[in-house]
mmCIF file of C-alpha atoms in Angstrom:
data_model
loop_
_atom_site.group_PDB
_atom_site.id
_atom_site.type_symbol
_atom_site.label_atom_id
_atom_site.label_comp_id
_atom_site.label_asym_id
_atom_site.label_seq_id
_atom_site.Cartn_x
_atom_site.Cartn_y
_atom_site.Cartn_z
ATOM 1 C CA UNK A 1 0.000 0.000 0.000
ATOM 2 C CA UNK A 2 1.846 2.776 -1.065
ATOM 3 C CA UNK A 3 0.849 6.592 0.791
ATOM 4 C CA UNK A 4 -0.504 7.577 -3.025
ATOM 5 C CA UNK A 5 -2.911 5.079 -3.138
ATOM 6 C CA UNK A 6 -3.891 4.866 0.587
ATOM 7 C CA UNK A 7 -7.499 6.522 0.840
ATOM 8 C CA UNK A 8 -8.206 8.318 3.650
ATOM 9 C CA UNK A 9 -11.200 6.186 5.529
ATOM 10 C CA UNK A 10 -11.591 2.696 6.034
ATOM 11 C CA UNK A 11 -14.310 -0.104 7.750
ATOM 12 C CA UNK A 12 -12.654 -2.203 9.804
ATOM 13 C CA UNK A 13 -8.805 -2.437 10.501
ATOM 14 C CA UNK A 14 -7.120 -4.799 12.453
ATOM 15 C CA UNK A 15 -3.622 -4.592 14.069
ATOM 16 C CA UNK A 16 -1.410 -7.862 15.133
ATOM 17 C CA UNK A 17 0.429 -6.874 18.106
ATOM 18 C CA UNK A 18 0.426 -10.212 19.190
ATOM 19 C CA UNK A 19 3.196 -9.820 22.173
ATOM 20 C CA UNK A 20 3.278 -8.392 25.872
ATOM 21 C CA UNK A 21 2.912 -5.390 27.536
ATOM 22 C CA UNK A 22 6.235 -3.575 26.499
ATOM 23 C CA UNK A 23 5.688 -4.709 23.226
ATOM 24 C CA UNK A 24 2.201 -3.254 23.161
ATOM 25 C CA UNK A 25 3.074 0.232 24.693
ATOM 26 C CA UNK A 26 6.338 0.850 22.218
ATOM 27 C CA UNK A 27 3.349 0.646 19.653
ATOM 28 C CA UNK A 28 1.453 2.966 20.999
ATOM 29 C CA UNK A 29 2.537 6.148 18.628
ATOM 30 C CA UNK A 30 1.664 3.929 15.764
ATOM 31 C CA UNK A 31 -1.612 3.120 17.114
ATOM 32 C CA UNK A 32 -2.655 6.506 17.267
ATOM 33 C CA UNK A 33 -1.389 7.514 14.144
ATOM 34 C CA UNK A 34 -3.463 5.392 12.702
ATOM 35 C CA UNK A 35 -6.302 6.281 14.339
ATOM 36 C CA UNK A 36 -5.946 9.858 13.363
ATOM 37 C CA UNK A 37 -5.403 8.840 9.766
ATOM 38 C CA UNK A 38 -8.709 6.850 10.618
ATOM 39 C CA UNK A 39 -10.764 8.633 12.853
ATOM 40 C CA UNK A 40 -14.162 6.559 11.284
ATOM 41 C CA UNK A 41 -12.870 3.209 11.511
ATOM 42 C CA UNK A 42 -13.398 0.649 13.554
ATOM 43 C CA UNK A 43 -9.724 -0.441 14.535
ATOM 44 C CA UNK A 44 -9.412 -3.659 16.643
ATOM 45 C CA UNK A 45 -6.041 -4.859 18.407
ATOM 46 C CA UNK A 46 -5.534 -8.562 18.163
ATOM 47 C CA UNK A 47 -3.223 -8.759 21.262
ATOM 48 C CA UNK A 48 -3.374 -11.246 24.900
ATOM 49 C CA UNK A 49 -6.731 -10.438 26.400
ATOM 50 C CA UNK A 50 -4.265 -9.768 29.643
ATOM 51 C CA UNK A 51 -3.661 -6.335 28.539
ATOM 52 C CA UNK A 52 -7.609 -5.674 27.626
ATOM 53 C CA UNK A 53 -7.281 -2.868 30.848
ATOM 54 C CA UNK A 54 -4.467 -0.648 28.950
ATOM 55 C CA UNK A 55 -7.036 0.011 25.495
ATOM 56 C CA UNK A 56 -8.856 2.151 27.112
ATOM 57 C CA UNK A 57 -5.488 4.201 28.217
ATOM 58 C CA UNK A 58 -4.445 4.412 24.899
ATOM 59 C CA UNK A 59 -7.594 6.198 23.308
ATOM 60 C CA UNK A 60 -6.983 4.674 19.817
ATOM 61 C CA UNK A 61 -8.270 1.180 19.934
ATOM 62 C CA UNK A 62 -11.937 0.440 19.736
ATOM 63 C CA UNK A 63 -12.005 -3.235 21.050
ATOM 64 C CA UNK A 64 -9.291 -5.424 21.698
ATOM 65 C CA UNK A 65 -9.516 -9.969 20.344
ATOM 66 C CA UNK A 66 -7.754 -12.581 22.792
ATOM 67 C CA UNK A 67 -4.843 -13.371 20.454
ATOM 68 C CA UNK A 68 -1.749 -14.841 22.648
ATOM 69 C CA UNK A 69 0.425 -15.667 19.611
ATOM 70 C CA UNK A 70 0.655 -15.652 16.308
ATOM 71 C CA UNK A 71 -0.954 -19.118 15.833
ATOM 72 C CA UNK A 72 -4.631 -17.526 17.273
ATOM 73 C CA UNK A 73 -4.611 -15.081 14.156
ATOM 74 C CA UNK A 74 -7.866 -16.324 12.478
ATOM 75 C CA UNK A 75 -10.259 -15.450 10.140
ATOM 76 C CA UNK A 76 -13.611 -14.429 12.082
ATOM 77 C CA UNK A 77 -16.462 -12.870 10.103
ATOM 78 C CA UNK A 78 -15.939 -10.535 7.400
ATOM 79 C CA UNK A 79 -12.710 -9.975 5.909
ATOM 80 C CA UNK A 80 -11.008 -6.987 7.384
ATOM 81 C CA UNK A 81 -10.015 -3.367 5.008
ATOM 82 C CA UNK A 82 -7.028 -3.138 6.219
ATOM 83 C CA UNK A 83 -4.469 -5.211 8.660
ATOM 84 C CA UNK A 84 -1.438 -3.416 10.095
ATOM 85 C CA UNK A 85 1.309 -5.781 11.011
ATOM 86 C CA UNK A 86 3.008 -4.183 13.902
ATOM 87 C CA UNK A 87 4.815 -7.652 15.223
ATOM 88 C CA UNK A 88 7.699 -8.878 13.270
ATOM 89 C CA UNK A 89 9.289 -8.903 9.990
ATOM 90 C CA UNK A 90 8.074 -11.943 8.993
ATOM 91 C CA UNK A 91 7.399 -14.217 7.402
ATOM 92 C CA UNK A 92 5.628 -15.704 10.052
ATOM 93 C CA UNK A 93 3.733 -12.520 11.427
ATOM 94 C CA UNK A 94 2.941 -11.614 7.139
ATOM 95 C CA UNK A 95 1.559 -15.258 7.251
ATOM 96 C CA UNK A 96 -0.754 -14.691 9.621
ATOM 97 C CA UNK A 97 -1.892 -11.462 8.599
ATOM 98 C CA UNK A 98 -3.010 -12.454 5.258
ATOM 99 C CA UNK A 99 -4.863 -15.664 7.503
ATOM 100 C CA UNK A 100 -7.093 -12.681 7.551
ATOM 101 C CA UNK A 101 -7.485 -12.170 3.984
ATOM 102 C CA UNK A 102 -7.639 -8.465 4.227
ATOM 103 C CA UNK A 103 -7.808 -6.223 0.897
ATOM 104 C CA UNK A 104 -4.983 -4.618 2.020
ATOM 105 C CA UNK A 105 -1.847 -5.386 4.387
ATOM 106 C CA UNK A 106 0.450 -2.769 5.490
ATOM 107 C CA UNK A 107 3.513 -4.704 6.644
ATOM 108 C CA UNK A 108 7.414 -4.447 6.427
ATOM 109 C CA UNK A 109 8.350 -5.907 2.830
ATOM 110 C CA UNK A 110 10.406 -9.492 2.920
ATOM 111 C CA UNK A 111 12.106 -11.436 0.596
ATOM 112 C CA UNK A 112 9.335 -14.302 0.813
ATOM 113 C CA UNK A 113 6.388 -11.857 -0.101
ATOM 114 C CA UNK A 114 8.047 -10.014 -2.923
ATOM 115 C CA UNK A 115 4.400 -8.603 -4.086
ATOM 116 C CA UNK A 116 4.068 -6.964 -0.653
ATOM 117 C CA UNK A 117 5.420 -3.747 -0.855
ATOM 118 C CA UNK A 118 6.650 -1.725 2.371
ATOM 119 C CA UNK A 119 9.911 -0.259 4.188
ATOM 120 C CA UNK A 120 12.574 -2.480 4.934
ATOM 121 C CA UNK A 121 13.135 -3.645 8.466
ATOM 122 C CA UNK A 122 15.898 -2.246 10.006
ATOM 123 C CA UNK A 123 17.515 -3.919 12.998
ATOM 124 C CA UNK A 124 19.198 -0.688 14.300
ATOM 125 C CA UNK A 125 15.841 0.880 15.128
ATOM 126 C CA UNK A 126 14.452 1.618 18.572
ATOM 127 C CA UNK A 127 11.576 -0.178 18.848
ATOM 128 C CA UNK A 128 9.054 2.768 18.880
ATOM 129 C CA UNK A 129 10.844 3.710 16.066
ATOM 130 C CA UNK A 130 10.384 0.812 14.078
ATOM 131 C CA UNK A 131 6.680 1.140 13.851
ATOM 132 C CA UNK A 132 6.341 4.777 13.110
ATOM 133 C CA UNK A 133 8.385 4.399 10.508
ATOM 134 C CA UNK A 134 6.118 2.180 9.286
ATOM 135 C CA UNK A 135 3.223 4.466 9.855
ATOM 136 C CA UNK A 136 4.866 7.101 8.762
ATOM 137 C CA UNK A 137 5.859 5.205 5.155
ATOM 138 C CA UNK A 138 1.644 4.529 5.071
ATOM 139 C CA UNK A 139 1.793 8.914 4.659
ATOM 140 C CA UNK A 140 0.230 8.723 8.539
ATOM 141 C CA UNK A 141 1.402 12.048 10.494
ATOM 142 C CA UNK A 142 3.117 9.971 13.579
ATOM 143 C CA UNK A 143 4.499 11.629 16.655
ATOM 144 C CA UNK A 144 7.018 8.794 18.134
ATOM 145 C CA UNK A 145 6.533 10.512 21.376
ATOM 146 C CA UNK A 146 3.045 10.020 21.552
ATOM 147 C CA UNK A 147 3.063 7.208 24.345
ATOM 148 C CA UNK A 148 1.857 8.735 27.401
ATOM 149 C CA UNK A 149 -1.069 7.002 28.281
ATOM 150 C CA UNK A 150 -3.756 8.253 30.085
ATOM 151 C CA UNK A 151 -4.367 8.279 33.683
ATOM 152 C CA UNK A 152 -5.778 4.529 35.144
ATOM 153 C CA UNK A 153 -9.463 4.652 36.000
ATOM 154 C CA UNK A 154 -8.466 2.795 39.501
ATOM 155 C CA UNK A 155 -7.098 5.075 42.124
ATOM 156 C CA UNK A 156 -2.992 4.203 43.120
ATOM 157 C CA UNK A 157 -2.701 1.706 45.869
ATOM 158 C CA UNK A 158 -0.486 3.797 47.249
ATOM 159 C CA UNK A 159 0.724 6.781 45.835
ATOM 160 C CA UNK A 160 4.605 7.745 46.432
ATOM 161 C CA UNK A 161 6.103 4.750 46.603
ATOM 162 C CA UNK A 162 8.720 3.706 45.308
ATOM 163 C CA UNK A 163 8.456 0.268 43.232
ATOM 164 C CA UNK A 164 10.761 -2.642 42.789
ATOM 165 C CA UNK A 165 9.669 -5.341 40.358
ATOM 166 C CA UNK A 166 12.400 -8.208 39.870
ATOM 167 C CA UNK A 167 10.576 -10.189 37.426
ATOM 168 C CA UNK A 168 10.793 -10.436 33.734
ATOM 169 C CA UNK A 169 9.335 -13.033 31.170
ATOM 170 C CA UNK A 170 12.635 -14.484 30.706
ATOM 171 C CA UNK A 171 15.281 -15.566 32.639
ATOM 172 C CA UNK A 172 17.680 -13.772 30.580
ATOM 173 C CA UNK A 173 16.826 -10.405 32.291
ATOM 174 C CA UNK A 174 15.768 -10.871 35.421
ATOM 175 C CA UNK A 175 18.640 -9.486 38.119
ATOM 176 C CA UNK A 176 19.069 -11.702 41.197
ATOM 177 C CA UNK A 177 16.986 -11.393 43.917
ATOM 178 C CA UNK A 178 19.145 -10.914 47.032
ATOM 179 C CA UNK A 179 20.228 -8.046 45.128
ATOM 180 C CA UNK A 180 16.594 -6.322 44.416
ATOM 181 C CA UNK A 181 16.037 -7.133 47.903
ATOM 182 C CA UNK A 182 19.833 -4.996 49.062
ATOM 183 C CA UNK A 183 18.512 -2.383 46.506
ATOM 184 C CA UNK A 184 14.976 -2.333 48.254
ATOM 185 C CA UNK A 185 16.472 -1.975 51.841
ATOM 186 C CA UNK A 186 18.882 0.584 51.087
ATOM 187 C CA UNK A 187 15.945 2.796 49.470
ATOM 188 C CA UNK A 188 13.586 2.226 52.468
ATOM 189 C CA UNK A 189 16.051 3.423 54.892
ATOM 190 C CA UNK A 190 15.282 6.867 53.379
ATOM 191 C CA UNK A 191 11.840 6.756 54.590
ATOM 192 C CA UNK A 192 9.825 5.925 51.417
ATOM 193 C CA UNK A 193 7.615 2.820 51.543
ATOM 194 C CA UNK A 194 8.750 -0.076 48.698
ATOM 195 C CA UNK A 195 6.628 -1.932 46.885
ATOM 196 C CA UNK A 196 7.354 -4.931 45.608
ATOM 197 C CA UNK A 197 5.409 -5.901 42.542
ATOM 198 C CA UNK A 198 4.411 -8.810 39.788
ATOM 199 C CA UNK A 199 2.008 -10.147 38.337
ATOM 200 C CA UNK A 200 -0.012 -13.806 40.314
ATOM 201 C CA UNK A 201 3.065 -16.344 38.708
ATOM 202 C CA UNK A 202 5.412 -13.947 40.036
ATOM 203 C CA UNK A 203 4.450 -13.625 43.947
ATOM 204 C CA UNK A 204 7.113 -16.344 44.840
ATOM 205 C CA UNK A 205 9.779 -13.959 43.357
ATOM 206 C CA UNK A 206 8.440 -10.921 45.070
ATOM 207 C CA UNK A 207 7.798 -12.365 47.885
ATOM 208 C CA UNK A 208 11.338 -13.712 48.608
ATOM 209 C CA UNK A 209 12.713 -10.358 47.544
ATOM 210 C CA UNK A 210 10.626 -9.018 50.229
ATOM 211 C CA UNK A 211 11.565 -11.398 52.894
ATOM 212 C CA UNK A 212 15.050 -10.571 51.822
ATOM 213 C CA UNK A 213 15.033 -6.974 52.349
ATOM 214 C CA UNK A 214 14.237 -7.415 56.227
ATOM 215 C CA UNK A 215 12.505 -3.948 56.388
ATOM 216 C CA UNK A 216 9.440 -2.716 57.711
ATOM 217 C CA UNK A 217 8.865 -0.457 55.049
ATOM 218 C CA UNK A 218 9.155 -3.099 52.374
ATOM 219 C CA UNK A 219 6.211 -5.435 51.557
ATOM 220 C CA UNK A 220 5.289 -7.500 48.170
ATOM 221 C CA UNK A 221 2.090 -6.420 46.169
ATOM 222 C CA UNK A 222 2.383 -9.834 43.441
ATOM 223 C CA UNK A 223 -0.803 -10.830 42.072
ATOM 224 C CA UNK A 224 -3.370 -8.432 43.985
ATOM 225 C CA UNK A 225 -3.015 -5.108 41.183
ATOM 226 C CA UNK A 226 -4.105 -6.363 38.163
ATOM 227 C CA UNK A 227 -2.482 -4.551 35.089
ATOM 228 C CA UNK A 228 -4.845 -1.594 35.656
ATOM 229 C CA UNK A 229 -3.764 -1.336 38.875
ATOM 230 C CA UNK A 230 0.096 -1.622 37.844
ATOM 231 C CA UNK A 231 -0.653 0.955 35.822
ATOM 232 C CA UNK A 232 -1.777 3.297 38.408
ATOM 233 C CA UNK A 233 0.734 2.823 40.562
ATOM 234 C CA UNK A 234 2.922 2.955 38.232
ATOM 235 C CA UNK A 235 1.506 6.556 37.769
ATOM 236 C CA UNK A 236 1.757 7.800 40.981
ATOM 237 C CA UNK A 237 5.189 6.619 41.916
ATOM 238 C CA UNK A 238 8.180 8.274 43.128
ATOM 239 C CA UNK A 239 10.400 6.107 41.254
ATOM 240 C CA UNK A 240 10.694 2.465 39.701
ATOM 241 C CA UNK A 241 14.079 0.298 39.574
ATOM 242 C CA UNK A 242 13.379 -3.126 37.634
ATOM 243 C CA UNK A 243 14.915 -4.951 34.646
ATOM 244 C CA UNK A 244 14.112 -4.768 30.873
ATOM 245 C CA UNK A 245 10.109 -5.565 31.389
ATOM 246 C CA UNK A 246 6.545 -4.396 30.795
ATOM 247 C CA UNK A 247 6.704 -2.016 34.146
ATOM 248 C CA UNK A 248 9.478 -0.170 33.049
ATOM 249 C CA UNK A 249 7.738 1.165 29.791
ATOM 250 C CA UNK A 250 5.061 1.605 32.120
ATOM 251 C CA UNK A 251 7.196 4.001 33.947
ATOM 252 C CA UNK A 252 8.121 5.498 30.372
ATOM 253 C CA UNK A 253 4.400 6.405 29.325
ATOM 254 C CA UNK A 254 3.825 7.914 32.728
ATOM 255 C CA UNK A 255 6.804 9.660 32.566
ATOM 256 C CA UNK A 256 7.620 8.260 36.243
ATOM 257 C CA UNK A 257 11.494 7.939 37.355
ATOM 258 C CA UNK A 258 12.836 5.090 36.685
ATOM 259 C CA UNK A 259 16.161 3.098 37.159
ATOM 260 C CA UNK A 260 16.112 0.307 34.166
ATOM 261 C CA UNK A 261 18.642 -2.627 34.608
ATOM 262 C CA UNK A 262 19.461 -3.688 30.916
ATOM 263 C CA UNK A 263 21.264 -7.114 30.130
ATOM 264 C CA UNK A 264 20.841 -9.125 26.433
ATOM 265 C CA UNK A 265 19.203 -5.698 25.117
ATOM 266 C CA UNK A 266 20.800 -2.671 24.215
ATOM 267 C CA UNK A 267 18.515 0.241 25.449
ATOM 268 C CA UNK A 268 19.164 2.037 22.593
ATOM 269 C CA UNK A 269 16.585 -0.560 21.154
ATOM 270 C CA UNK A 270 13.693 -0.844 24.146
ATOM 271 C CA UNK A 271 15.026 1.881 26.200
ATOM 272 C CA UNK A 272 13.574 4.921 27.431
ATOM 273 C CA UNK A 273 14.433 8.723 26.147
ATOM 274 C CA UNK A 274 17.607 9.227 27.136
ATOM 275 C CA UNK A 275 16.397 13.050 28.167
ATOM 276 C CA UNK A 276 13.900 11.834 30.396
ATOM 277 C CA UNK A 277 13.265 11.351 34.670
ATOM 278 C CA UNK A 278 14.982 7.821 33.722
ATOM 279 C CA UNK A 279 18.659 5.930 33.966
ATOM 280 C CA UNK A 280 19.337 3.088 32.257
ATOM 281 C CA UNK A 281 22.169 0.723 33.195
ATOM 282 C CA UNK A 282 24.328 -1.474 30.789
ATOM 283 C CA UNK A 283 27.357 -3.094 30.520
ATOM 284 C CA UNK A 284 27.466 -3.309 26.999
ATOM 285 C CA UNK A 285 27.091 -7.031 26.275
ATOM 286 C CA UNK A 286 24.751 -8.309 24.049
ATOM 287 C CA UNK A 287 22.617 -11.751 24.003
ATOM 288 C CA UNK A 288 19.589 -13.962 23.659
ATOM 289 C CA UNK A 289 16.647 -12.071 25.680
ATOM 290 C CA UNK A 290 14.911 -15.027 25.950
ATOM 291 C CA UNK A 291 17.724 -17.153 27.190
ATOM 292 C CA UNK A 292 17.096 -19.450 30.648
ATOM 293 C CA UNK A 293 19.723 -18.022 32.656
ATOM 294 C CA UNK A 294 20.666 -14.466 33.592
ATOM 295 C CA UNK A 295 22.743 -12.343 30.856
ATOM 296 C CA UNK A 296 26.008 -12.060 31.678
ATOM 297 C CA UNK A 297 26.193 -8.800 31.267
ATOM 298 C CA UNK A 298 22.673 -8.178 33.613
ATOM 299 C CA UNK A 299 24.963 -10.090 36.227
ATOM 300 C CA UNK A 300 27.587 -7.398 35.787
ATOM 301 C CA UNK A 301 25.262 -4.766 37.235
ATOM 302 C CA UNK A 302 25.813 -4.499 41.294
ATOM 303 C CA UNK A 303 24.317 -3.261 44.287
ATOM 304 C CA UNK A 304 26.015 -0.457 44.353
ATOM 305 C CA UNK A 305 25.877 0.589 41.331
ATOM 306 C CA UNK A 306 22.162 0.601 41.063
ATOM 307 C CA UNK A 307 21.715 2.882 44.420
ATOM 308 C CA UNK A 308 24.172 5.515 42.436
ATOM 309 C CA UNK A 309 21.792 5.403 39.221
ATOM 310 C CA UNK A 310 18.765 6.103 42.429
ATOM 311 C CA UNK A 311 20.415 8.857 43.935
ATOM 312 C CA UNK A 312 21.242 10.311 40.661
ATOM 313 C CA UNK A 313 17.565 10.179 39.266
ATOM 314 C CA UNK A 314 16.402 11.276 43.016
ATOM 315 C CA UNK A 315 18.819 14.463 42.562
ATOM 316 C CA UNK A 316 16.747 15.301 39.488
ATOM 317 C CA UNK A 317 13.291 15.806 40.362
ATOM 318 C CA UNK A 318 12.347 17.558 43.267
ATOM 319 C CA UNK A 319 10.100 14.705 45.124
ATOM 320 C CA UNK A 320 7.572 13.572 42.910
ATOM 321 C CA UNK A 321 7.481 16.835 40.473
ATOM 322 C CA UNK A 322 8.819 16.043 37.329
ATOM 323 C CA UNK A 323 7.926 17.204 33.500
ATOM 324 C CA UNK A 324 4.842 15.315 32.191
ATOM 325 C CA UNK A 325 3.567 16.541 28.602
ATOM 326 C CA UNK A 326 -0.081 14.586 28.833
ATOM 327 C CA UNK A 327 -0.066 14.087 25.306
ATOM 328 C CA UNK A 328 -2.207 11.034 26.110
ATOM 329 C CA UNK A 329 -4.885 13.165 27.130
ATOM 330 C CA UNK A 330 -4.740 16.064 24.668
ATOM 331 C CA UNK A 331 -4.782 13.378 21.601
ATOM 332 C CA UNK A 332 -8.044 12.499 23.241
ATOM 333 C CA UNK A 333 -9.498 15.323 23.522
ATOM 334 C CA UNK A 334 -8.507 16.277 20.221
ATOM 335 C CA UNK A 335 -8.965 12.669 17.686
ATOM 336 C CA UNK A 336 -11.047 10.362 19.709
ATOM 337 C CA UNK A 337 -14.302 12.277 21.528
#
């Protein structure tokens, strides 16, 4: 589909973001480019039910389909207009899309689909990146710092807190525990409450981080949030340390101070703006993210080290003010009601 030819209104669309919850908030500037290009259409997100309670926070997304992987891409009534591929490369994610039988797929090109035209996948590309420039090649006007989301329609738990949350889908990058747990301690000792968080499969871990830190001011919160609730706490926190997870972009579309501990990734690729209430932490190494033990590099990262990356995001923002352009809420206002 070429930005020429594109018309300006369309039915139904349907976007494969077929992933987690980092994956679906670095797509977030896409998604609402597209809605502004579309502001009639019906645009559905085929993504895991799980993150149904973040749609609403995006304000570009009319209804979301339970689609875990890329296997649950099926056919279901009419034929979509239009499917935007905002998961891979391909081929696998270009298979599935045209599952759908849509009358027209915007996609990155590959080698296998030679008929499909589209920009070239680049490797180098931040992640957010990636997909407005795919947007962005469709002739949509994309802002790639369009990503706040808006405010959680659940109050904060707690507001103030600071969070810790040691998990991560893969082995790969999730830091030891006794060391969230020295990390948590140290923090608490300067009279702000931790939280410990995860989601239900991850209470063991945030539990034992918990018991770990030995302080009254530290307790775990896996499994009793929700995402929704994540999100709001998220929102109202003084800071978040974790690894290369969901919660840290999280802390990215709130614009909420975070210390991100980065092993098998590069956060020049999933990272968060580099000017923002936010430190990232690397040793340069690269690997498989989805490897079953700890990177390396991850293990690199110490105690102290982490507490210096605190004190230094502490140092710049007086308590909890900090710079937050609601974007989030002025595109709704202005595209969607």
């Amino acid at each position: 589909m070429s930005a020429k030819e594109r018309p300006r209104r369309r039915h139904r669309i349907v976007v494969i973001r077929a992933l987690g919850l980092g994956d679906l908030l670095t797509a977030v500037p896409a998604l609402r480019a597209l809605r502004r290009g579309f502001p009639e259409s019906e645009i559905t997100l085929a993504a895991p039910v799980q993150l149904a309670p973040l749609v609403p926070l995006i304000g570009a997304v009319d209804s979301i389909v339970d689609t875990p992987d890329l296997d649950a891409v099926r056919a279901n009534g009419a034929a979509p207009d239009l499917v935007v591929n905002l998961h891979g490369s391909g081929p696998e994610s270009i298979e599935a899309a045209l599952r759908l039988a849509p009358a027209e797929l915007l996609s990155h090109s590959h080698p296998s689909y030679p008929a499909l035209s589209g920009p070239q996948w680049r490797a180098e590309l931040h992640e957010i990146d990636r997909w407005c420039e795919l947007t962005r090649w469709a002739g949509l006007s994309t802002d790639r710092f369009e990503y706040v989301l808006d405010p959680a329609p659940v109050p904060p738990l707690q507001p103030g807190v600071i969070v810790v949350h040691p998990g991560a889908s893969a082995a790969a990058r999730r830091w030891p525990a006794d060391r969230f747990a020295a990390v948590a301690a140290a923090v608490a000792d300067g009279g702000v409450p931790v939280l410990i968080t995860g989601s239900s499969t991850e209470r063991g871990l945030a539990d034992r981080v918990a018991a770990r830190a030995r302080h009254p001011r530290v307790r775990s919160v896996a499994g009793q949030l929700g995402l929704g609730g994540l999100a709001a706490l998220v929102s109202a926190a003084a800071l978040v340390v974790c690894g290369d997870t969901g919660t840290a972009h999280l802390a990215t579309a709130y614009r909420t101070p975070s210390v991100v501990l980065f092993g098998p990734t590069p956060p020049a690729l999933w990272g968060p703006p580099a000017w923002g209430p936010h430190r990232t932490i690397w040793h340069g190494s690269s690997g498989d993210p989805h490897a079953a033990r700890p990177d390396p590099g991850l293990l690199e990262i110490g105690v102290d080290e982490v507490l210096a990356a605190v004190r230094s995001v502490s140092s710049g923002s007086t308590g909890r003010v900090r710079a937050r352009l609601d974007r989030a809420t002025v595109f709704r206002h202005q595209h969607v009601g």
